[in-house]
Short mmCIF file of C-alpha atoms and ligand atoms in Angstrom, two decimals:
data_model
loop_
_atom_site.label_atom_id
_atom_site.label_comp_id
_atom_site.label_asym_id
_atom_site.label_seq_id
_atom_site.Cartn_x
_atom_site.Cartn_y
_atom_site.Cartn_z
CA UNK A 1 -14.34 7.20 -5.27
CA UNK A 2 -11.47 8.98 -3.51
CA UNK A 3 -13.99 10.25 -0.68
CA UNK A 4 -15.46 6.72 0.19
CA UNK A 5 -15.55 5.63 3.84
CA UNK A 6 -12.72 2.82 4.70
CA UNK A 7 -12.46 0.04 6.91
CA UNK A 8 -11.57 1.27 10.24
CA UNK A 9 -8.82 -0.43 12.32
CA UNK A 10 -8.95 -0.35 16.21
CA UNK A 11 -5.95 1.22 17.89
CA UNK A 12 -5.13 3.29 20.94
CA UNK A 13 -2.47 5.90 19.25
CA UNK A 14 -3.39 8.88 19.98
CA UNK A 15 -3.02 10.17 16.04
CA UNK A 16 -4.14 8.62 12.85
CA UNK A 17 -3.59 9.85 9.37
CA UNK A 18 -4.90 8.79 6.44
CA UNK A 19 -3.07 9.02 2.31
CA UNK A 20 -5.42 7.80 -0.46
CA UNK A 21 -3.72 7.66 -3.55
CA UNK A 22 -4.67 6.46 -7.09
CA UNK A 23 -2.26 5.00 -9.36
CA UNK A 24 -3.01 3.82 -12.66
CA UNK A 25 -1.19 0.62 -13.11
CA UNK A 26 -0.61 -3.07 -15.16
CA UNK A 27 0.22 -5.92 -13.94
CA UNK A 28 -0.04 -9.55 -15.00
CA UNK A 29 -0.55 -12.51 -12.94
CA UNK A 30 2.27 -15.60 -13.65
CA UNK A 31 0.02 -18.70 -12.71
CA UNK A 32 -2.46 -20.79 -14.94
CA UNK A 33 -4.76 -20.33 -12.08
CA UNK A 34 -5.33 -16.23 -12.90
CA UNK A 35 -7.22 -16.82 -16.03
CA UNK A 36 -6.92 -14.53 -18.75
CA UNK A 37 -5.56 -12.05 -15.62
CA UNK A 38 -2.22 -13.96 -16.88
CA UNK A 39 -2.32 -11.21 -19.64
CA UNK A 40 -1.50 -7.76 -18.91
CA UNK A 41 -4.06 -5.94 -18.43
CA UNK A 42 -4.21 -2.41 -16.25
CA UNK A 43 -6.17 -1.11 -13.32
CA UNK A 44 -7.04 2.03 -11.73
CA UNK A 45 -5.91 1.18 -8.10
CA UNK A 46 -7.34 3.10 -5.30
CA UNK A 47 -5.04 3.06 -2.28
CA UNK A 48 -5.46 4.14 1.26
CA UNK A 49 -2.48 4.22 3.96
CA UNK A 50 -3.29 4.89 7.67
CA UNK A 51 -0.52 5.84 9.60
CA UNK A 52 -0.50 6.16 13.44
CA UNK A 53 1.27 7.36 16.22
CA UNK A 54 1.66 9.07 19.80
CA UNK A 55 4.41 11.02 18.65
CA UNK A 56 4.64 13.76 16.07
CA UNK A 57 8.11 15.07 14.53
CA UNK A 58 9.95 18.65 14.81
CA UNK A 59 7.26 20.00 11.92
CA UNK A 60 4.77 19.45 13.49
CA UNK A 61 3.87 15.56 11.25
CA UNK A 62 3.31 12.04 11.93
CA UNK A 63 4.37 11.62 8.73
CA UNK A 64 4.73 13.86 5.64
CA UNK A 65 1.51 13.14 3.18
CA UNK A 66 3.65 14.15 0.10
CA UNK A 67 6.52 11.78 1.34
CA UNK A 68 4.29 9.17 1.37
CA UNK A 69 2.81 9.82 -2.00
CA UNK A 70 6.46 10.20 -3.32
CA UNK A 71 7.33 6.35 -1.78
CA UNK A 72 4.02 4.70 -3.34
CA UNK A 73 2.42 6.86 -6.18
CA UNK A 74 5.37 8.24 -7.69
CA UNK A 75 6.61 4.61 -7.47
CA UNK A 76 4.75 2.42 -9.71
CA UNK A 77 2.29 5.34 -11.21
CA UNK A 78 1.96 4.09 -15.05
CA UNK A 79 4.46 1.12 -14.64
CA UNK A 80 4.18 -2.34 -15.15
CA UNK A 81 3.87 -4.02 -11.41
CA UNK A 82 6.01 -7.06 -12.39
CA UNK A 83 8.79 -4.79 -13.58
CA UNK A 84 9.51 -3.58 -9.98
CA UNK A 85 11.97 -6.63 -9.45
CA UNK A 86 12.72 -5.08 -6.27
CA UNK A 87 9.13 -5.83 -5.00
CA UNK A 88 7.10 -8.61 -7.15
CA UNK A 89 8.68 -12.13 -8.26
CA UNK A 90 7.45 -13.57 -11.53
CA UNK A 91 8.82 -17.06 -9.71
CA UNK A 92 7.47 -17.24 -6.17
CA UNK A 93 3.80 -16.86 -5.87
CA UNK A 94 4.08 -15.13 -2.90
CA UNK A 95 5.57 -12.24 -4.70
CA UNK A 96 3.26 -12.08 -7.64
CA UNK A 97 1.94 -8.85 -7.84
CA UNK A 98 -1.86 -9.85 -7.06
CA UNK A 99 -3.90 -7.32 -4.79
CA UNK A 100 -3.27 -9.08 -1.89
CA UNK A 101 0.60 -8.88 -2.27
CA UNK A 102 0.37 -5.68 -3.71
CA UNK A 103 -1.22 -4.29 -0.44
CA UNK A 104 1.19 -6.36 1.56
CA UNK A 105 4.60 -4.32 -0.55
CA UNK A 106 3.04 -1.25 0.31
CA UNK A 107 2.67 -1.68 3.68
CA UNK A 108 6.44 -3.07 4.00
CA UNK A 109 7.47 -0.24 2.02
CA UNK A 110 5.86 2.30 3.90
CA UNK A 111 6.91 0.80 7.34
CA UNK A 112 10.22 0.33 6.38
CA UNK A 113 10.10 4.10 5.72
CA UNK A 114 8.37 4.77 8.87
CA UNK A 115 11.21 2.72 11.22
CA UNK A 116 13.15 5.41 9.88
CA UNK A 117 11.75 8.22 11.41
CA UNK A 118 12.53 9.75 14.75
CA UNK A 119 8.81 9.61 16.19
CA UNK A 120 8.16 6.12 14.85
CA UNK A 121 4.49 5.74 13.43
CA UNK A 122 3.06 2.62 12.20
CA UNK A 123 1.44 1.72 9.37
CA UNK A 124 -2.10 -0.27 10.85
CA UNK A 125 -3.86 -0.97 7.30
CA UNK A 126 -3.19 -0.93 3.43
CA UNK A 127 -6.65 -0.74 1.60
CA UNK A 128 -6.29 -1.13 -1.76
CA UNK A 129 -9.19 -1.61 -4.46
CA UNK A 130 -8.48 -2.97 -7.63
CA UNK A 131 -11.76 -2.66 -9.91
CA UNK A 132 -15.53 -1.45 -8.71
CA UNK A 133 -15.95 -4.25 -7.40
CA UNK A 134 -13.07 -5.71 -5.12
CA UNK A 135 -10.09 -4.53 -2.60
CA UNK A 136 -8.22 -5.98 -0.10
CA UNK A 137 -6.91 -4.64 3.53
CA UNK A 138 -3.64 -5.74 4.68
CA UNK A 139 -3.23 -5.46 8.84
CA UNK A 140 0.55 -6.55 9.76
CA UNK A 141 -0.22 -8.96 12.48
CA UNK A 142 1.31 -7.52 15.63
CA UNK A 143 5.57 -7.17 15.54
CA UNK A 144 5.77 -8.47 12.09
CA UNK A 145 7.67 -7.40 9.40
ZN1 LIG B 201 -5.55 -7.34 -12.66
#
């Protein structure tokens, strides 16, 4: 599963790397809406990060695979999504740690890590797969946050 082919997003940097992760996770959806997703239940999440850039730092990097593993993986690895209070929001729907906001947090995590550095890379696409049978990409539409 960790070899598949992702979606490709068009860019003209001259570098592109590319962090799959997997993180086993739970998570429970707060909305009657979810179903019986309103229990928690966990997941085996698949994650891919693609990072890009014209410039690469003193060692040689666009960005450090293992720092990016360390800022996602080692994150919520075998945690409860809704305890991160720092990311998800039991009380604003936007927040709730669905796939769709889940993919959306990583990207703003990882970018906010990437402003950071001295070459400045961007994160172009958060894939992340939930079950067998359905993912989500998150693009940041261009200059947002
Ligand atoms: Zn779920």
């Amino acid at each position: 599963m960790l070899q598949q082919i992702y979606p490709q997003v068009p860019h003209h940097f001259q570098y592109e790397l590319n962090k799959d992760m997997q993180i086993a996770a739970a998570h429970f959806i707060p909305h009657e809406a979810a179903g019986k997703c309103t229990n928690i239940h966990g997941h085996t999440y698949f994650v891919n990060i693609t990072v890009a850039g014209d410039e690469l730092d003193d060692s040689g990097f666009l960005v450090n695979f293992q720092h990016l593993k360390k800022l996602v993986h080692d994150k919520f690895d075998h945690t409860l999504m809704n305890d991160h209070k720092d990311v998800f929001n039991d009380k604003n729907s936007n927040d709730f740690p669905t796939t769709e906001v889940v993919a959306r947090k990583i990207w703003q995590i990882v970018q906010n890590y990437l402003d950071k550095l001295p070459n400045k890379p961007k994160c172009l696409q958060v894939f992340v797969r939930e079950t067998p049978t359905s993912y989500v990409v998150y693009r940041p539409k261009a200059g947002n946050k």
